[in-house]
Coordinates of C-alpha atoms and ligand atoms in Angstrom, one line a residue:
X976 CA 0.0 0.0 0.0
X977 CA 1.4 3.3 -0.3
X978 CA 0.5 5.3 3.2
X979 CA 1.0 8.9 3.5
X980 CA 1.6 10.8 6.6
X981 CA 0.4 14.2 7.9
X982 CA 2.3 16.1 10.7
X983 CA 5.2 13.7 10.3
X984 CA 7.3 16.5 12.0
X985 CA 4.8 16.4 15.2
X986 CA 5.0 14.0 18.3
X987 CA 2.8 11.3 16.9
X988 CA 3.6 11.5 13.1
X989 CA 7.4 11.1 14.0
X990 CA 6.8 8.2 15.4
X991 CA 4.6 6.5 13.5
X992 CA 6.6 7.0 10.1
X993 CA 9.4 5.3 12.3
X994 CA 7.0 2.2 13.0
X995 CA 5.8 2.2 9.5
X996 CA 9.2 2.0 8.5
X997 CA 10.3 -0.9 10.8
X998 CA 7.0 -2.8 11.2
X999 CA 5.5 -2.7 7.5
X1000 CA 6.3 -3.0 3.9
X1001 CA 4.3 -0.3 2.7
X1002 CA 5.6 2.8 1.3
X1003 CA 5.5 6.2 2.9
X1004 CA 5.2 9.3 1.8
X1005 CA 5.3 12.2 4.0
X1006 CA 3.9 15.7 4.3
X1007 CA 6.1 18.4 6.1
X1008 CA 6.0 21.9 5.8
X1009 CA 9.8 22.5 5.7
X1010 CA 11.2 19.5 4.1
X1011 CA 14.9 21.2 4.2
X1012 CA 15.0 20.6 8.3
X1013 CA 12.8 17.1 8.5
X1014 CA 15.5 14.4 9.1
X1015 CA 13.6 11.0 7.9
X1016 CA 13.9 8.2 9.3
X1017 CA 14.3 5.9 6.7
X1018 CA 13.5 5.2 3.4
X1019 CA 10.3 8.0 2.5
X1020 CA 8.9 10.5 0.0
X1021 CA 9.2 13.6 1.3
X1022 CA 6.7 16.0 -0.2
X1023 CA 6.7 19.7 1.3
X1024 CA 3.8 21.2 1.6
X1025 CA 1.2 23.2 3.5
X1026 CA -2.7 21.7 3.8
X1027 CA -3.5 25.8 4.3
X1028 CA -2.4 26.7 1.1
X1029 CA -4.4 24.9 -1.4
X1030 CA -2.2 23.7 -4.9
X1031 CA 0.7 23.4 -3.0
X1032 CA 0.6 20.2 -1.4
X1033 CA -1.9 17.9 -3.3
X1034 CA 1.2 16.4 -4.5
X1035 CA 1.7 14.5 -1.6
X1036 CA -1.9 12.3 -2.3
X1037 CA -0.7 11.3 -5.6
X1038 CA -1.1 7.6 -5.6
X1039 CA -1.8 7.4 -2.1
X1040 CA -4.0 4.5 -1.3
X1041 CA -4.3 5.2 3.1
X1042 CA -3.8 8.5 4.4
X1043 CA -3.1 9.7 8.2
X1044 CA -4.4 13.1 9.1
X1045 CA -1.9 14.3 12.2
X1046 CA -2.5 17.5 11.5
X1047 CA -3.9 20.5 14.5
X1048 CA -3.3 24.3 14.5
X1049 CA -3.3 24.9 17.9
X1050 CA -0.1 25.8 18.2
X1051 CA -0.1 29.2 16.8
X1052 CA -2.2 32.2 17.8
X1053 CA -5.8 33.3 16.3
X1054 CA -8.6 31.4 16.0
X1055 CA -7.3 28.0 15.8
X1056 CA -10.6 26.3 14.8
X1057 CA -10.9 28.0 11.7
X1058 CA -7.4 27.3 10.9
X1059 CA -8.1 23.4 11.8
X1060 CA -11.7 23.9 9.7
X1061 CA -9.7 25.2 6.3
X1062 CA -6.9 22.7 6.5
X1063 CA -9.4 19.9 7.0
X1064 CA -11.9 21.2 4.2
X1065 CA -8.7 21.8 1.9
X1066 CA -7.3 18.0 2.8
X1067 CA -10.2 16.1 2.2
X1068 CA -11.0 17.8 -0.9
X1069 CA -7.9 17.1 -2.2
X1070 CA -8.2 13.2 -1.2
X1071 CA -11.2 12.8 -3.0
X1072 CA -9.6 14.3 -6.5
X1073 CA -6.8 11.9 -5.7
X1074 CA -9.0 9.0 -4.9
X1075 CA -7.4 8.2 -1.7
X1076 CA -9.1 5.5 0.1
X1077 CA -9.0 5.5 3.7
X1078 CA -7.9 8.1 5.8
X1079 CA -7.3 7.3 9.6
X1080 CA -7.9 10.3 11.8
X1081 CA -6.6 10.5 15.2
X1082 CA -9.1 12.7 17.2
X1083 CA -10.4 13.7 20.7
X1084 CA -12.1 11.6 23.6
X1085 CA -15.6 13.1 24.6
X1086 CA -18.4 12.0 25.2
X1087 CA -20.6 13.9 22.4
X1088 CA -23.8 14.5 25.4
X1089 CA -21.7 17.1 27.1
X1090 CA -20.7 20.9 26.4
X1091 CA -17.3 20.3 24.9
X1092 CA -14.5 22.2 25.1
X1093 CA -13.5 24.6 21.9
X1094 CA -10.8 22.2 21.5
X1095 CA -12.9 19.4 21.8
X1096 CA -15.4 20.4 19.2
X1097 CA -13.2 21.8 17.2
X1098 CA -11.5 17.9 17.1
X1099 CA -15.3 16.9 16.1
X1100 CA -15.6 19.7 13.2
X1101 CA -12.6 18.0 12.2
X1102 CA -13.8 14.5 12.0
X1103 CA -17.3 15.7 10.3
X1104 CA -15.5 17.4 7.6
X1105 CA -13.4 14.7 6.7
X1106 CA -16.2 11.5 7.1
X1107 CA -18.4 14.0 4.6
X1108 CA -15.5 13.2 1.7
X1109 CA -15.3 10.1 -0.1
X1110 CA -12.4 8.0 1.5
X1111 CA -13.6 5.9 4.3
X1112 CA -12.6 7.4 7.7
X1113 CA -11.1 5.4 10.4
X1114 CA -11.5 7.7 13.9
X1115 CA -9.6 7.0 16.6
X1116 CA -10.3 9.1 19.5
X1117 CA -7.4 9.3 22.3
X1118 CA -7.4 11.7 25.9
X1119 CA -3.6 12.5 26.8
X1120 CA -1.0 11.0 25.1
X1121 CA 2.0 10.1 27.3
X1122 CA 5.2 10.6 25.6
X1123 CA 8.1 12.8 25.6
X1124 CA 7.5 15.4 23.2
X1125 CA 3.2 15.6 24.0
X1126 CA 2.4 18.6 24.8
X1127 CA -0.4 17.8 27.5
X1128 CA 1.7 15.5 28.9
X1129 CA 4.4 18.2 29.4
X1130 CA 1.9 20.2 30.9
X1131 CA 1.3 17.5 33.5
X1132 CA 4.9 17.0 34.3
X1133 CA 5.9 20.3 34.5
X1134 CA 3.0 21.0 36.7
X1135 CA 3.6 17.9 38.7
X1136 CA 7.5 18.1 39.3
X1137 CA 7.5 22.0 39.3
X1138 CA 5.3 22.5 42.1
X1139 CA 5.3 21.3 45.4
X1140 CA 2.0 23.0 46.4
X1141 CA -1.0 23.4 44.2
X1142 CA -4.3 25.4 44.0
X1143 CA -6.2 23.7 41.5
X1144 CA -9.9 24.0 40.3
X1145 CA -12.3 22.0 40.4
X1146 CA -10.8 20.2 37.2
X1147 CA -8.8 18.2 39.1
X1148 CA -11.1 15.8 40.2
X1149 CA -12.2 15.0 36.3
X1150 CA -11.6 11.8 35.4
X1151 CA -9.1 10.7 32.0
X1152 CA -7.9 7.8 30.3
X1153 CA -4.6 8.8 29.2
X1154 CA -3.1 7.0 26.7
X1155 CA 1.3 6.0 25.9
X1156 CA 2.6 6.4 23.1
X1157 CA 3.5 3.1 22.0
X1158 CA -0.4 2.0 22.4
X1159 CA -1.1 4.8 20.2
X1160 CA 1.2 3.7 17.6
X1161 CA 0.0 0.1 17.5
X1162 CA -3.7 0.9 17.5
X1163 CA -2.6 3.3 14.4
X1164 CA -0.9 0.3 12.7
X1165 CA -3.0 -1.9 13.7
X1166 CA -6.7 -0.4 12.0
X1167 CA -4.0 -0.2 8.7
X1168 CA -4.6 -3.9 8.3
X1169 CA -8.1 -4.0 9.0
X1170 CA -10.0 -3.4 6.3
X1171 CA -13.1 -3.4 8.2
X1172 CA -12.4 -0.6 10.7
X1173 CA -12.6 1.7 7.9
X1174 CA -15.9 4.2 8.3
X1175 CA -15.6 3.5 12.0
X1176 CA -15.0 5.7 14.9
X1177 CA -13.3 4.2 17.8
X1178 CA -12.3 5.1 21.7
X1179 CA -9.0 4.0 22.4
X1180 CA -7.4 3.9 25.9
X1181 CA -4.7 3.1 28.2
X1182 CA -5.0 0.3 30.8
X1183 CA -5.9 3.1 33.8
X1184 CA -8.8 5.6 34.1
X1185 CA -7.1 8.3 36.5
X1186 CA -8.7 12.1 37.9
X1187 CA -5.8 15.0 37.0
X1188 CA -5.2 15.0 40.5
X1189 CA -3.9 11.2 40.5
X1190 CA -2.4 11.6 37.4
X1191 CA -0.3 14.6 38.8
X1192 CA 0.1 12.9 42.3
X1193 CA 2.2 9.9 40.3
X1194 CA 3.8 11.9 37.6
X1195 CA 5.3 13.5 40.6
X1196 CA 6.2 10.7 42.9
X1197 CA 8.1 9.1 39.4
X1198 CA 9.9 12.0 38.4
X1199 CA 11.0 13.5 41.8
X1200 CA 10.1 10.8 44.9
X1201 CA 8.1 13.8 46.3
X1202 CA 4.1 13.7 46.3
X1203 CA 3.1 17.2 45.8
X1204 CA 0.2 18.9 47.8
X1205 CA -2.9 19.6 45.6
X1206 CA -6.2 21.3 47.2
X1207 CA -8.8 22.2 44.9
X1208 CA -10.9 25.4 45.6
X1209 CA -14.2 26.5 43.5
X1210 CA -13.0 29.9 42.2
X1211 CA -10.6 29.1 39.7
X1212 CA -12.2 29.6 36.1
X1213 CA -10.4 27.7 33.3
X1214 CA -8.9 31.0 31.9
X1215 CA -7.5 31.4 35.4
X1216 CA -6.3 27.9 35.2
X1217 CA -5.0 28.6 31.6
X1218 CA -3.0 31.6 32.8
X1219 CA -1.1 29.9 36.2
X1220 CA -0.5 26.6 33.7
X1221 CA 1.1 29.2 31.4
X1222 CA 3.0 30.9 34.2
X1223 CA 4.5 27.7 35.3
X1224 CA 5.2 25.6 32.1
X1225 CA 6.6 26.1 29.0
X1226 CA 4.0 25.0 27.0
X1227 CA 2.8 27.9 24.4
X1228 CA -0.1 29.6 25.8
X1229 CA -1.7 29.2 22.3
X1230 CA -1.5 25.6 23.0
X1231 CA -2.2 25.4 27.0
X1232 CA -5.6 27.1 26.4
X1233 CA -7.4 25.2 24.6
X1234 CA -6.0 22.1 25.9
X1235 CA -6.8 23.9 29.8
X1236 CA -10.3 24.2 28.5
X1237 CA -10.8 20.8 27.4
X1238 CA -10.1 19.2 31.1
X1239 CA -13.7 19.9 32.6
X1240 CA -14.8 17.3 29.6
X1241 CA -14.3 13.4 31.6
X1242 CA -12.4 11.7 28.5
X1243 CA -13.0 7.8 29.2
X1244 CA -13.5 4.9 26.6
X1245 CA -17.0 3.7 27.0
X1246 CA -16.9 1.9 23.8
X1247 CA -14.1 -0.6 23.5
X1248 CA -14.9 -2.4 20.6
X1249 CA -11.4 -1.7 18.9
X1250 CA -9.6 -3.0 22.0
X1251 CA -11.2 -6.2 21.5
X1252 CA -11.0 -6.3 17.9
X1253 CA -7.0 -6.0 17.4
X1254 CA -4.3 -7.3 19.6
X1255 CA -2.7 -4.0 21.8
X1256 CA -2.0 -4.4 25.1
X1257 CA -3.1 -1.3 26.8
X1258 CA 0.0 -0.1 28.7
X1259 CA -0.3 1.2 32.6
X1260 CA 0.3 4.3 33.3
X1261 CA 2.7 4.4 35.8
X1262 CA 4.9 2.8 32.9
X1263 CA 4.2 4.5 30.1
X1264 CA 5.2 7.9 32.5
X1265 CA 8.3 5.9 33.5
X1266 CA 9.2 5.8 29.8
X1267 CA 8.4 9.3 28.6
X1268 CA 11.0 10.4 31.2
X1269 CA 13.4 8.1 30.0
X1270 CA 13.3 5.4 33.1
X1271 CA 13.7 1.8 32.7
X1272 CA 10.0 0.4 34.0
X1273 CA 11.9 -2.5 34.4
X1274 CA 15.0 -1.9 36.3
X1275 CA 14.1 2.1 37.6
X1276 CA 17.7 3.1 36.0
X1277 CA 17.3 6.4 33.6
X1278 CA 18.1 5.4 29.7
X1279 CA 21.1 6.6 28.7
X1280 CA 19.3 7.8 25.0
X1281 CA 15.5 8.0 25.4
X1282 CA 13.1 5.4 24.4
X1283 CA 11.2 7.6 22.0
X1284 CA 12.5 10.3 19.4
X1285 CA 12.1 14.0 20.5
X1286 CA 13.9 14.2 23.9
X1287 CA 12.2 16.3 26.4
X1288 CA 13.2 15.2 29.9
X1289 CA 13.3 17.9 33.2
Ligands
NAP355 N1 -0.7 14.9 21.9 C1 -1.9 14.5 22.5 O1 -1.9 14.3 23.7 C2 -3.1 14.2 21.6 C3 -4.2 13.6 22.3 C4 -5.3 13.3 21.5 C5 -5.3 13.5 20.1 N2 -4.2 14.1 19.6 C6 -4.3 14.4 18.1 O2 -3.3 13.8 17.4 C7 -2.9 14.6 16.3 C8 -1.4 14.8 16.3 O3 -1.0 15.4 17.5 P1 0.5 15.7 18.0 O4 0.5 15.7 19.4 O5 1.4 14.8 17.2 O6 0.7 17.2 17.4 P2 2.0 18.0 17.1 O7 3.2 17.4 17.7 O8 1.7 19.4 17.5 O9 2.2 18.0 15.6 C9 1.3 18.7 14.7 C10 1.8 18.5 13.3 O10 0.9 19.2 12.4 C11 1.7 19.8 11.4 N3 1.0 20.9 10.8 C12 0.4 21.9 11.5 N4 -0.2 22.8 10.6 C13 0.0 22.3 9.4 C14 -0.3 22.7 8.1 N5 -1.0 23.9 7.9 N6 0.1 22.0 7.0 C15 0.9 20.9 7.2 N7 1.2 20.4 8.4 C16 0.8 21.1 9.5 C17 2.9 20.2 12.2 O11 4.0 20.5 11.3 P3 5.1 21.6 11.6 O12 6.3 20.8 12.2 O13 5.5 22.2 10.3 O14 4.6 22.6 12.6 C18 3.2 19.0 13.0 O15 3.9 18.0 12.3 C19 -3.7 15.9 16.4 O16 -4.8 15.8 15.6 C20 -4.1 15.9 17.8 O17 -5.3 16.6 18.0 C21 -3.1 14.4 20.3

């Protein structure tokens, strides 16, 4: 098959092209917006290109049989949902003139019956526009991803290991199913070969259902030994929130908002049928932490090189 990927440059997509490389035949082709500082990882196409800027990266569909869509725009300031909206409208118009077949989509958890976030939604907007082309969407819908390099997990660390007190809303007590890397990865490979989870929207999951405050409790006890002190009061509104999680990370606050505002949302699987379909064994939390920091969940030693491209250790 030839496979395209989208946002090959991002946390996920580097990855992914890496396991496509080692763990497939099929040939890649990927999509980066500054092909003269994208190091591949192997043997790909590399078409540049940007999905905002119609006739300048259809290129990258020619011939392309599956396509992965890695692509957000919440990294940059304005109104990131219309940016995500044109990109998406621009993408799958250009996969149905190429006749791509399948696209595989990796979206947001959320349960659809309450108010979701603007990020949230905006991950929904996404996944209308591109079910309403021709190709046959695969969606997989993920809560945090936990891997060095994820931006929401870097929030949580840096939160976690950075302070030893916390005030926290309300949020804190929200349940999540965060998700590593790895699982992601596999469940991405693995709907590749399965012809019938095309059209089909999946929840996919890691082995624990955690609140933020647990979450942050064990991020900190792995990274530092310490357990930090977290008491939620009601008077913290998520722009509040958004503003202290600026203040004491590094993530961009174009990127901390929205992803702020999309914590009151609980993002648990309640449908598991592609769990039980395909054979990924959901990894624990506690290890998939252990190995975005670069710890041996084995042995407790830190790696010398990390396990995953994209160091970003504290
Ligand atoms: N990380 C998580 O915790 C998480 C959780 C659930 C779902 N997801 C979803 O997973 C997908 C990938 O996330 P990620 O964490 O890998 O994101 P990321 O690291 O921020 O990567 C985003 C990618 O999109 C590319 N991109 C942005 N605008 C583009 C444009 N106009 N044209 C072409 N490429 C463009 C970026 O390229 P440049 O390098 O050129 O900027 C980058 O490669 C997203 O849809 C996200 O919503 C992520």
């Amino acid at each position: 098959m030839n496979v395209l990927v989208t946002g090959a440059t991002g946390f996920v997509g580097r990855r992914l092209v890496t396991a496509l490389l080692a763990e497939t035949a099929h040939d890649v082709t990927v999509l980066v917006r500054d092909a003269d500082a994208y190091d591949p990882p192997g043997d790909v196409t590399v078409v540049e290109g940007d999905v905002l800027e119609p006739g300048g990266f259809e290129a990258s569909l020619e011939s392309v049989d599956v396509a992965y869509y890695l692509i957000h725009a919440m990294d940059a300031s304005g109104d990131f949902a219309a940016r995500d909206r044109r990109a998406a409208r621009n993408f799958s118009l250009a996969a149905n003139a190429a006749g791509v077949e399948r696209i595989v989509y990796l979206s947001g958890l959320g349960s659809d019956a309450d108010e979701l976030s603007s990020h949230l939604a905006s991950r929904r907007e996404v996944e209308s526009i591109l079910t309403a082309g021709a190709a046959d969407v695969t969606v997989l819908r993920a809560a945090i991803i936990v891997g060095d390099g994820s931006a929401s997990f870097r929030m949580i660390r840096q939160l976690a290991t950075r302070l030893p007190v916390m005030i926290t809303p309300q949020w804190i007590k929200t349940p999540c199913q965060p998700i590593a890397i790895d699982d992601i990865v596999a469940y991405c490979l693995a709907v590749l070969e399965r012809p019938e989870t095309a059209g089909e929207t999946y929840e996919i999951g890691g082995a624990d259902v955690l609140t933020y405050r647990e979450m942050l409790t064990e991020t900190a006890e792995i990274a530092t030994g310490r357990r930090p002190l977290i008491v939620p009061v009601p008077i913290l509104s998520p722009r509040l929130s958004a503003y202290w999680v600026g203040l004491v990370t590094d993530v961009p606050k174009e990127l901390a908002y929205p992803l702020i505002g999309g914590v009151r949302n609980p993002v648990v699987v309640t449908d598991d049928r592609l769990a039980r379909l395909v054979d990924v064994e959901p990894t624990p939390f506690d290890v998939a932490v252990r190995r975005a920091l670069g710890i041996d969940p084995e042995s407790g030693a830190h790696l010398e090189t990390p396990t995953q491209p994209g160091q970003d250790a504290e």
